[in-house]
CSV table of C-alpha atoms in Angstrom, one decimal:
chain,number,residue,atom,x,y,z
U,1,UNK,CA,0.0,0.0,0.0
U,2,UNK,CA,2.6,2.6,1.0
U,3,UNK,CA,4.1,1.4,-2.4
U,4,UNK,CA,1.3,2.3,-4.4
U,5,UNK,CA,1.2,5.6,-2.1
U,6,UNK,CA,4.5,6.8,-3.2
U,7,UNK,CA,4.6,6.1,-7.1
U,8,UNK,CA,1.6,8.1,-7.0
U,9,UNK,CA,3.3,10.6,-5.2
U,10,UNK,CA,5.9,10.8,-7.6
U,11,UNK,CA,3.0,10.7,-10.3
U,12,UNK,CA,1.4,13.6,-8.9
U,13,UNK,CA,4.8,15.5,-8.8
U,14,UNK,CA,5.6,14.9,-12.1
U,15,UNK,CA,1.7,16.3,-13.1
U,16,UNK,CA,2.1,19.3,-11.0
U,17,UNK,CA,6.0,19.9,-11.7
U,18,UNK,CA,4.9,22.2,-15.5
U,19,UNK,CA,2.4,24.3,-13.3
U,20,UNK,CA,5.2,24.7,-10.6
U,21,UNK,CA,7.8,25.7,-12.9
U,22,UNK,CA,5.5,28.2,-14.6
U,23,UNK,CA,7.2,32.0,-13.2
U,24,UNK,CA,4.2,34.1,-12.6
U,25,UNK,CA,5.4,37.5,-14.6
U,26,UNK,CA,4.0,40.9,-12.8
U,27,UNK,CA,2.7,43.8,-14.8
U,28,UNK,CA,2.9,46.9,-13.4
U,29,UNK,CA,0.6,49.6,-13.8
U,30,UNK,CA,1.3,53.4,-13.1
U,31,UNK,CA,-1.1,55.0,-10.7
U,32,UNK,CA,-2.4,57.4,-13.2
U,33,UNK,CA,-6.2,56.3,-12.3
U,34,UNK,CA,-8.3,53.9,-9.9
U,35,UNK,CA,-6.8,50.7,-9.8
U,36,UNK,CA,-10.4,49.7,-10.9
U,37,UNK,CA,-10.3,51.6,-14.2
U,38,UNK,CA,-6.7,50.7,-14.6
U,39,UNK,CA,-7.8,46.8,-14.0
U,40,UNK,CA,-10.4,47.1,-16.5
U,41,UNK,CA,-8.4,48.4,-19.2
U,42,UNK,CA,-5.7,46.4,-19.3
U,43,UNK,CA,-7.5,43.2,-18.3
U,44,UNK,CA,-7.7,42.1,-21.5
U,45,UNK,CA,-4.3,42.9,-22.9
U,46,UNK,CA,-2.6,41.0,-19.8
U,47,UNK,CA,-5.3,38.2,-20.4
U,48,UNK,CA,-4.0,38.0,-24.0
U,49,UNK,CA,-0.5,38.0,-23.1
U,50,UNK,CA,-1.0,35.1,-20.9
U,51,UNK,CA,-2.6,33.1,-23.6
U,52,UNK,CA,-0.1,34.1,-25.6
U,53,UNK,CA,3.0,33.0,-23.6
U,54,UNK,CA,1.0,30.4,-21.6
U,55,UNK,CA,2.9,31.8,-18.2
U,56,UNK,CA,0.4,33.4,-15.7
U,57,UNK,CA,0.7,37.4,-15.6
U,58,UNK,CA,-0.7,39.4,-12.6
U,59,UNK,CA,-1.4,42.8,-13.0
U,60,UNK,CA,-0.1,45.3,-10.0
U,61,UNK,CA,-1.0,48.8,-9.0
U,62,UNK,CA,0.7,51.4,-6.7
U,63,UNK,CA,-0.9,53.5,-4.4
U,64,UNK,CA,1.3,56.4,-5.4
U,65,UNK,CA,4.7,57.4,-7.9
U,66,UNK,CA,6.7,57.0,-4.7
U,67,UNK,CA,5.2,52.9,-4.5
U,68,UNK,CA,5.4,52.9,-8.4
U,69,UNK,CA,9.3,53.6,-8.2
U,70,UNK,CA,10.0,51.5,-5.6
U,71,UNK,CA,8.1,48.6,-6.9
U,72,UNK,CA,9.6,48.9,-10.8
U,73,UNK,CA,12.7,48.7,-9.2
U,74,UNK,CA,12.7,45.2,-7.6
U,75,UNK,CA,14.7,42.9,-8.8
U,76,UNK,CA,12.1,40.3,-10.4
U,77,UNK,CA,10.5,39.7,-13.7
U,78,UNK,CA,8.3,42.3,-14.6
U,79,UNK,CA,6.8,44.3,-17.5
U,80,UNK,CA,5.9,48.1,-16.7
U,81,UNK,CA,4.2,50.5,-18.4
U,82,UNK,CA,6.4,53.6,-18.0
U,83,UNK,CA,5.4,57.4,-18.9
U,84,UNK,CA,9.1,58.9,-20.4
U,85,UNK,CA,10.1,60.5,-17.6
U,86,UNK,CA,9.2,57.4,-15.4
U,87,UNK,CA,11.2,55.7,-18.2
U,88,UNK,CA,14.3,57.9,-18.0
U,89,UNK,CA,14.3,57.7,-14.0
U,90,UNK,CA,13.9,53.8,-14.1
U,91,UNK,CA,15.8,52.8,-16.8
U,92,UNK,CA,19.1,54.9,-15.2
U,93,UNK,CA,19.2,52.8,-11.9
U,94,UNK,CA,17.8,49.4,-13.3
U,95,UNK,CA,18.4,47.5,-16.6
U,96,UNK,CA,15.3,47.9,-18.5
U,97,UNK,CA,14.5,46.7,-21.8
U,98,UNK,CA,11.8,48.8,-24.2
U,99,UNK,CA,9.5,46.3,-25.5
U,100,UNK,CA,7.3,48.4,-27.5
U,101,UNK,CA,5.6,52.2,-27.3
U,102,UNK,CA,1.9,53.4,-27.1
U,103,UNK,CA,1.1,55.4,-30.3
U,104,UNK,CA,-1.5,58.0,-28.6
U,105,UNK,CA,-4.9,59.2,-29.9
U,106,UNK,CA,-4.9,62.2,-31.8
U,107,UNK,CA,-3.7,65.3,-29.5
U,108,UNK,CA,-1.9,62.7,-27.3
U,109,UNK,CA,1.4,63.6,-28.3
U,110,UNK,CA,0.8,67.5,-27.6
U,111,UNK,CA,1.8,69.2,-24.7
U,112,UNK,CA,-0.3,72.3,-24.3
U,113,UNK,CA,-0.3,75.1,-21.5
U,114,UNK,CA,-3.7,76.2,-21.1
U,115,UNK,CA,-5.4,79.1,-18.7
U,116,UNK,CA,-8.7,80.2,-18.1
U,117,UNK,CA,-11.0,81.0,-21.0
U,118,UNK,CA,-11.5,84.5,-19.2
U,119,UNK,CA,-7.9,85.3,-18.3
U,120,UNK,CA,-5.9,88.1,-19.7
U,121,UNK,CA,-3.0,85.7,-20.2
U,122,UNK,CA,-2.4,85.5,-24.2
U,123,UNK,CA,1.0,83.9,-24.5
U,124,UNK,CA,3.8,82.2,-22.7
U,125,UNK,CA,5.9,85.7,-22.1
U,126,UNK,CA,2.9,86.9,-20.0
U,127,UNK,CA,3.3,83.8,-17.3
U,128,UNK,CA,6.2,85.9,-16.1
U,129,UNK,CA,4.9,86.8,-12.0
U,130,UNK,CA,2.3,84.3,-12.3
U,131,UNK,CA,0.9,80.6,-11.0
U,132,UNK,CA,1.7,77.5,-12.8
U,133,UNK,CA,0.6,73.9,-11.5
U,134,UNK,CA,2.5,71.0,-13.1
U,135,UNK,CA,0.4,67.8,-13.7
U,136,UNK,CA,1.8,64.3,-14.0
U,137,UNK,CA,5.6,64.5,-12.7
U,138,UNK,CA,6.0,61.3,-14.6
U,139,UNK,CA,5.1,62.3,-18.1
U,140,UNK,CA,7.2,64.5,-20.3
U,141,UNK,CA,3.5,66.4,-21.5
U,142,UNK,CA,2.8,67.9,-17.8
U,143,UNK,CA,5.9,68.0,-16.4
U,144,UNK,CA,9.2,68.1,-18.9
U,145,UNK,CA,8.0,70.3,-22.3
U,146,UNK,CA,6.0,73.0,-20.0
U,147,UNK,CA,9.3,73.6,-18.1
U,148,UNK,CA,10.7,73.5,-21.7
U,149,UNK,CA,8.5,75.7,-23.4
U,150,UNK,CA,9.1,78.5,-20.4
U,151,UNK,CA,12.9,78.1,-20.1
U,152,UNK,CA,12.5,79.1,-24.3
U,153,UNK,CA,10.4,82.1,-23.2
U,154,UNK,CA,13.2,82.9,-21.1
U,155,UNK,CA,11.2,82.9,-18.1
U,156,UNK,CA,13.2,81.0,-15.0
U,157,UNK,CA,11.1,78.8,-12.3
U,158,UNK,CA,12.0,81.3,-9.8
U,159,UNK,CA,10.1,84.0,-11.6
U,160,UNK,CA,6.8,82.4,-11.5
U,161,UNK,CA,4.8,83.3,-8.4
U,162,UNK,CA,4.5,79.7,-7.4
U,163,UNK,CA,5.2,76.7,-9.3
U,164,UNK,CA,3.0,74.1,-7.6
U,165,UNK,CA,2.7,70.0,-8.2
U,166,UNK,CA,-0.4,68.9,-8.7
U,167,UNK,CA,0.4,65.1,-8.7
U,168,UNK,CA,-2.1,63.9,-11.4
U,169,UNK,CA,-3.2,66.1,-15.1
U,170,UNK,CA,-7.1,66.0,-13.8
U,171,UNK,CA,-6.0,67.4,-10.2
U,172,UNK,CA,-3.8,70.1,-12.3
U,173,UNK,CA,-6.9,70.7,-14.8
U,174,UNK,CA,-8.8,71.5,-12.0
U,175,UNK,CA,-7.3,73.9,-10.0
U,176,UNK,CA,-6.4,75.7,-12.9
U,177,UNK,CA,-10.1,75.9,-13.7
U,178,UNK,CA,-11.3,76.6,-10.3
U,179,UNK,CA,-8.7,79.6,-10.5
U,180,UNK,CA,-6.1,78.2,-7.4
U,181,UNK,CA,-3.5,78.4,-10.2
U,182,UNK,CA,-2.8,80.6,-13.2
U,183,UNK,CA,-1.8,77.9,-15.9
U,184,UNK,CA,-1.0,74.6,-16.2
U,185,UNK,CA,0.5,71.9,-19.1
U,186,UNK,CA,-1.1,68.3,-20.1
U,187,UNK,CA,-1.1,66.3,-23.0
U,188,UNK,CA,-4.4,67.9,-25.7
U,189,UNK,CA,-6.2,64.8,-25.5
U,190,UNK,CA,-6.4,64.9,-21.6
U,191,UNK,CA,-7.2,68.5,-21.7
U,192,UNK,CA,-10.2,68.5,-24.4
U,193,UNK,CA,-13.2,67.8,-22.0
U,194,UNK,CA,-12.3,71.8,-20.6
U,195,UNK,CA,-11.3,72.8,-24.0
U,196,UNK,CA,-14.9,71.7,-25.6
U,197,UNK,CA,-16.7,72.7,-22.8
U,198,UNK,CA,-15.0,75.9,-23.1
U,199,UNK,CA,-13.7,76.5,-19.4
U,200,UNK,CA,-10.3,76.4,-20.7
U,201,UNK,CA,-8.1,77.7,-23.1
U,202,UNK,CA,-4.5,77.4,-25.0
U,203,UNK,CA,-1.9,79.2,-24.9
U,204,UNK,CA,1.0,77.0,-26.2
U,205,UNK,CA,1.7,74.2,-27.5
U,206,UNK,CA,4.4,71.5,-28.3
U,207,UNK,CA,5.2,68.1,-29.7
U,208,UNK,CA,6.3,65.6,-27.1
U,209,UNK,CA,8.2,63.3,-29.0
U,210,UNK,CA,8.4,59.6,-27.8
U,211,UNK,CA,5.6,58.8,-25.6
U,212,UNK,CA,4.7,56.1,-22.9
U,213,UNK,CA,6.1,52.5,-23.3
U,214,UNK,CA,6.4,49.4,-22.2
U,215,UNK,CA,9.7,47.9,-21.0
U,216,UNK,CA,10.7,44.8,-19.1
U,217,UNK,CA,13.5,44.2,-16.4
U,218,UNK,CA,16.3,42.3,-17.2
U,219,UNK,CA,14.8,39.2,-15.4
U,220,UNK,CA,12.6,38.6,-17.9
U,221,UNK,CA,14.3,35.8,-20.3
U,222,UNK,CA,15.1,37.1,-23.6
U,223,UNK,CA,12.9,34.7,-25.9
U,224,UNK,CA,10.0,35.6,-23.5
U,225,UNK,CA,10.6,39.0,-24.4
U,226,UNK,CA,10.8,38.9,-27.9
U,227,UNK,CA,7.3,36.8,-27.3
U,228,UNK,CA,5.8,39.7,-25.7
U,229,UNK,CA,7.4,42.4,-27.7
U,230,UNK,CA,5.4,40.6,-30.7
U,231,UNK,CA,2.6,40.0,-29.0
U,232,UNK,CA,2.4,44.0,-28.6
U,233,UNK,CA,3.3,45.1,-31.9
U,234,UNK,CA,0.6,42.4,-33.5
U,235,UNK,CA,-2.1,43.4,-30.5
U,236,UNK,CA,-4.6,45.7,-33.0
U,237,UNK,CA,-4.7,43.0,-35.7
U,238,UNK,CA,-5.1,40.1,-32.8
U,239,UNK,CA,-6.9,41.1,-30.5
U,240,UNK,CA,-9.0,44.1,-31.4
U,241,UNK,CA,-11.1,44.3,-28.1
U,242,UNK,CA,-7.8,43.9,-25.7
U,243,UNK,CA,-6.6,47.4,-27.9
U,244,UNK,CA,-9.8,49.2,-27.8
U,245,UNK,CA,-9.7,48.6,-24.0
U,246,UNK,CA,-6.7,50.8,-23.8
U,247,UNK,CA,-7.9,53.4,-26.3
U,248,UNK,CA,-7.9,56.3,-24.1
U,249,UNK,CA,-3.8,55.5,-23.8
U,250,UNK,CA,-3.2,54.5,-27.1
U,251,UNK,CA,-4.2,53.6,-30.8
U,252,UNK,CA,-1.5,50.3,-31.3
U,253,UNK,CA,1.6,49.7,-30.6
U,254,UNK,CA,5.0,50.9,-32.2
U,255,UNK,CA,8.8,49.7,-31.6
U,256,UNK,CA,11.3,51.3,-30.1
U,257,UNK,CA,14.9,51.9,-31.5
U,258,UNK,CA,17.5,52.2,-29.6
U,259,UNK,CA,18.4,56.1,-29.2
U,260,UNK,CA,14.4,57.0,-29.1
U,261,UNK,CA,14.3,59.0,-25.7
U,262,UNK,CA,18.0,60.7,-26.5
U,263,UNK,CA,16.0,63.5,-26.7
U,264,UNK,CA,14.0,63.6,-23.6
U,265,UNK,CA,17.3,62.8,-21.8
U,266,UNK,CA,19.0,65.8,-23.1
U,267,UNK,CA,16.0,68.0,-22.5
U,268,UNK,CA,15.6,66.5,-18.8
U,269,UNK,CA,19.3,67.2,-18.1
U,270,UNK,CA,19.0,70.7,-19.5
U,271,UNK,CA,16.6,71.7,-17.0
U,272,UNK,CA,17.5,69.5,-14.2
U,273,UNK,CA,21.3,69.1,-14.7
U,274,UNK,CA,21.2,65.7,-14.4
U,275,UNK,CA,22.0,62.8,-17.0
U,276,UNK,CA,20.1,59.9,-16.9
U,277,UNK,CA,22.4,57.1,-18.7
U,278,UNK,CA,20.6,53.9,-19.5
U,279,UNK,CA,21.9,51.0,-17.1
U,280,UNK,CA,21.1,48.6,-20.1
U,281,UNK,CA,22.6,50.5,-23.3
U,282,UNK,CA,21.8,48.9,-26.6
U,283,UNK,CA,23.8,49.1,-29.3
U,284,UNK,CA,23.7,52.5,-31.4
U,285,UNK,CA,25.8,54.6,-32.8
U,286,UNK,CA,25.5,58.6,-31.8
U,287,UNK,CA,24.4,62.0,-34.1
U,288,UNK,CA,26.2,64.9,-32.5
U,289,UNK,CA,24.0,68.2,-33.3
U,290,UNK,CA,25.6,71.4,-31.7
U,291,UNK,CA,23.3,73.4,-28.7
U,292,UNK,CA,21.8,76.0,-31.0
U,293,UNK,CA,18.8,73.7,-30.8
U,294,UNK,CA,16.5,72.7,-28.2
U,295,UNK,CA,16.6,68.5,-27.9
U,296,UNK,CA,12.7,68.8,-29.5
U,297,UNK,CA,13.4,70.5,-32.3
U,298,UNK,CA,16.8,68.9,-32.9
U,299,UNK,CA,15.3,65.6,-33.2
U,300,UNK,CA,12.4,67.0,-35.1
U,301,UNK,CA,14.6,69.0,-37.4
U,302,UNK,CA,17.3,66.3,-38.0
U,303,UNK,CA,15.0,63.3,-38.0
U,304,UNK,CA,15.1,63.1,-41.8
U,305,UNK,CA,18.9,62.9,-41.5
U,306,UNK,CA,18.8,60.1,-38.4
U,307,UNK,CA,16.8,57.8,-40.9
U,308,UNK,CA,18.8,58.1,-43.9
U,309,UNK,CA,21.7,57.5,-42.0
U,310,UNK,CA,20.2,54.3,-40.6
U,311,UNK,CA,19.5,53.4,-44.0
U,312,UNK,CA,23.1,53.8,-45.3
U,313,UNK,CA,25.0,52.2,-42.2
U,314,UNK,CA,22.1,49.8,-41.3
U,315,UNK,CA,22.7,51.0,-37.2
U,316,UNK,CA,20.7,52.7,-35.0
U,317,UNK,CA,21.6,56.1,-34.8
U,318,UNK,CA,20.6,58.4,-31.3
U,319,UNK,CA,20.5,62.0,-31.7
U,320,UNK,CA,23.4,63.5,-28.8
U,321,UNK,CA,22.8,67.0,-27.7
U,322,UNK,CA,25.5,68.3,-24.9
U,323,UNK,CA,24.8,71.4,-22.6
U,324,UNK,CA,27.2,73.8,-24.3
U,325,UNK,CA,29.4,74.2,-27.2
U,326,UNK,CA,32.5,73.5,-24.5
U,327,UNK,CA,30.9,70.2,-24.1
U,328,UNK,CA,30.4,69.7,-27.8
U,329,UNK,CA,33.6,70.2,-28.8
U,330,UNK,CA,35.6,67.7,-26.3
U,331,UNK,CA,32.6,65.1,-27.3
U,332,UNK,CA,33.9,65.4,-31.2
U,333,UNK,CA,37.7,65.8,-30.0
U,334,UNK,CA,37.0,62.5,-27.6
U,335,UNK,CA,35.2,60.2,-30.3
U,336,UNK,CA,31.9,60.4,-28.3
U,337,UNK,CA,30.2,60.6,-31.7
U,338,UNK,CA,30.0,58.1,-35.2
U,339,UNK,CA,28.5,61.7,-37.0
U,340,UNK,CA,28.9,65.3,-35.6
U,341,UNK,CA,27.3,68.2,-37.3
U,342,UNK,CA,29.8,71.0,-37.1
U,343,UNK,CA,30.4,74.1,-38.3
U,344,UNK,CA,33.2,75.5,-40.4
U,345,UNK,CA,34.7,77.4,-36.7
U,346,UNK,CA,33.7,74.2,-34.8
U,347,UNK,CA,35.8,72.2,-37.2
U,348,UNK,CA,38.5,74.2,-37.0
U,349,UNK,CA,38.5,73.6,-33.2
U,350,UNK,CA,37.9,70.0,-33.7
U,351,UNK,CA,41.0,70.0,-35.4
U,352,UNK,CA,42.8,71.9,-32.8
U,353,UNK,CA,43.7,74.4,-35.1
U,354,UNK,CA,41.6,77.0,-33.7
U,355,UNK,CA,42.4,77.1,-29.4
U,356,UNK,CA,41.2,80.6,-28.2
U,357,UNK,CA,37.4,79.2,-29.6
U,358,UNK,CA,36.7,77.2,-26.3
U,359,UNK,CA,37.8,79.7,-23.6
């Protein structure tokens, strides 16, 4: 009998041993609503992504960004979805791999500062002495292009009469329209509701450049990424109804070359002189433009030039932007760059030919 017992045992072990081995792989949401309406709107993607990879996926929330950070920076195997800044943050004190980013619904990819539909405020110059709330400190819409599109204006932080944090883009929206604060800066899309209804009004605007994404730690095994990764990019023409849940984030899904948030990282270490290198960097070569552009409008400008040259060297190429010429010019002396737009003075200098230029 006790036999018969044990070879069942064994039996039942080697049953149960596939279900064992199976690594239950965490999703974690950003607390940018309820967990309720986050649960119901990615539901169906994570349900299709466990079909897909037949391991179970659980989806997490935070109560807050503080919980958010801590949490995306555990060292297990995870997929996050990550605003940029979030990203940039992350992605500097953890090895994270970009699996695929969220194209947005029209407006989505427009910062805009807006005011009160009955305030004398007209344009940016005239935010000089007044109140500005920031919105989402973990996307680039609220937080990093407003800061942008003042510091163009000329107008420092210090000469706003407060610069407030409003935590979320709806807190922001509202105090703006229940007149606490002067101005604020969201993405359109999240701002149309008060711009239909005519309670609000803009002022500005910008392109934001790369959006939110989703990346995975470097605990997740490379062929489940590349599962997942496809499983994103093929999501509209798969599974319709998992990408119509997520509409009000994004339209499908798009890859993500190395070098794509150069230009954020620039911009953030403009304003916050800070540089957030990668922990993971993936192979790409680098397209030196001088500072007489703002990292936007560089990598809108030269974006024709990036692609062509990806064409001709088959590489990924990263558009580089230093904090000053000074900068620029040791970068090019040092090799830091595969291309380097310079001018004919800047070549000179390159060359050492011309030393008085850099003092």
């Amino acid at each position: 009998m006790r036999s018969r017992l044990f070879f069942l045992g064994i039996c039942l072990n080697l049953l149960l041993w596939p279900l064992q081995g199976q690594a239950e792989l965490r999703f974690l949401l950003p607390p940018v609503s309820s967990p309720a309406v986050m649960f119901a709107a990615f539901e169906p993607l994570a349900t299709h992504l466990q079909k897909t990879l037949g391991d179970p996926i659980r989806l997490s929330f935070s109560a807050d960004l503080h919980q958010f950070y801590l949490k995306a920076r555990e060292k297990r195997a995870q997929i996050v979805l990550l605003c940029p800044i979030a990203y940039l943050k992350i992605a500097h004190s953890n090895p994270y791999i970009p699996l695929a980013g969220l194209v947005p619904p029209p407006g989505g990819n427009e910062s805009v500062i807006v005011v009160r539909n009955d305030s004398p405020i007209q344009t940016v110059l005239q935010l000089r002495g007044k109140s500005f709330i920031l919105g989402n400190p973990a996307c680039a819409a609220s937080a990093l292009v407003p800061l942008s599109l003042l510091d163009a204006a000329g107008i420092k932080r210090q000469e706003l009469s407060e610069l407030g944090q409003g935590g979320s883009d709806s807190n922001a929206l509202m105090d703006v329209a229940a007149r606490f604060y002067d101005a604020t800066a969201v993405a359109e899309n999240i701002a149309e509701p008060y711009l239909r209804a005519g309670t609000l009004r803009v002022i500005a605007r910008s392109t934001v450049g790369p959006g939110d994404l989703i990346a995975a730690s470097e605990s997740v095994p490379a062929p489940q990424r590349a599962a997942i990764r496809r499983a994103l990019l093929d999501l509209a023409q798969q599974d319709p109804k998992a990408m119509a849940a997520i509409h009000a984030l994004a339209t499908h899904f798009t890859p993500v070359p190395p070098g794509t948030y150069g230009p954020l990282r620039s911009l953030y270490a403009d304003l916050y002189g800070e540089e957030l290198t990668p922990k993971l960097q993936r192979p790409r070569w680098r397209l030196g433009i001088p500072p007489a552009f703002s990292p936007l409008t560089a990598a809108r400008l030269f974006q024709p030039l990036r692609l062509a040259l990806e064409k001709a060297t088959g590489k990924a190429i990263e558009i580089a932007l230093p904090r000053n010429e000074r900068q620029y010019l040791q970068q090019v002396r040092a090799g830091k760059y595969q291309f380097a737009l310079l001018s004919p003075l800047m070549t000179q200098a390159a060359r050492g030919k011309c030393g008085d230029w850099q003092r």
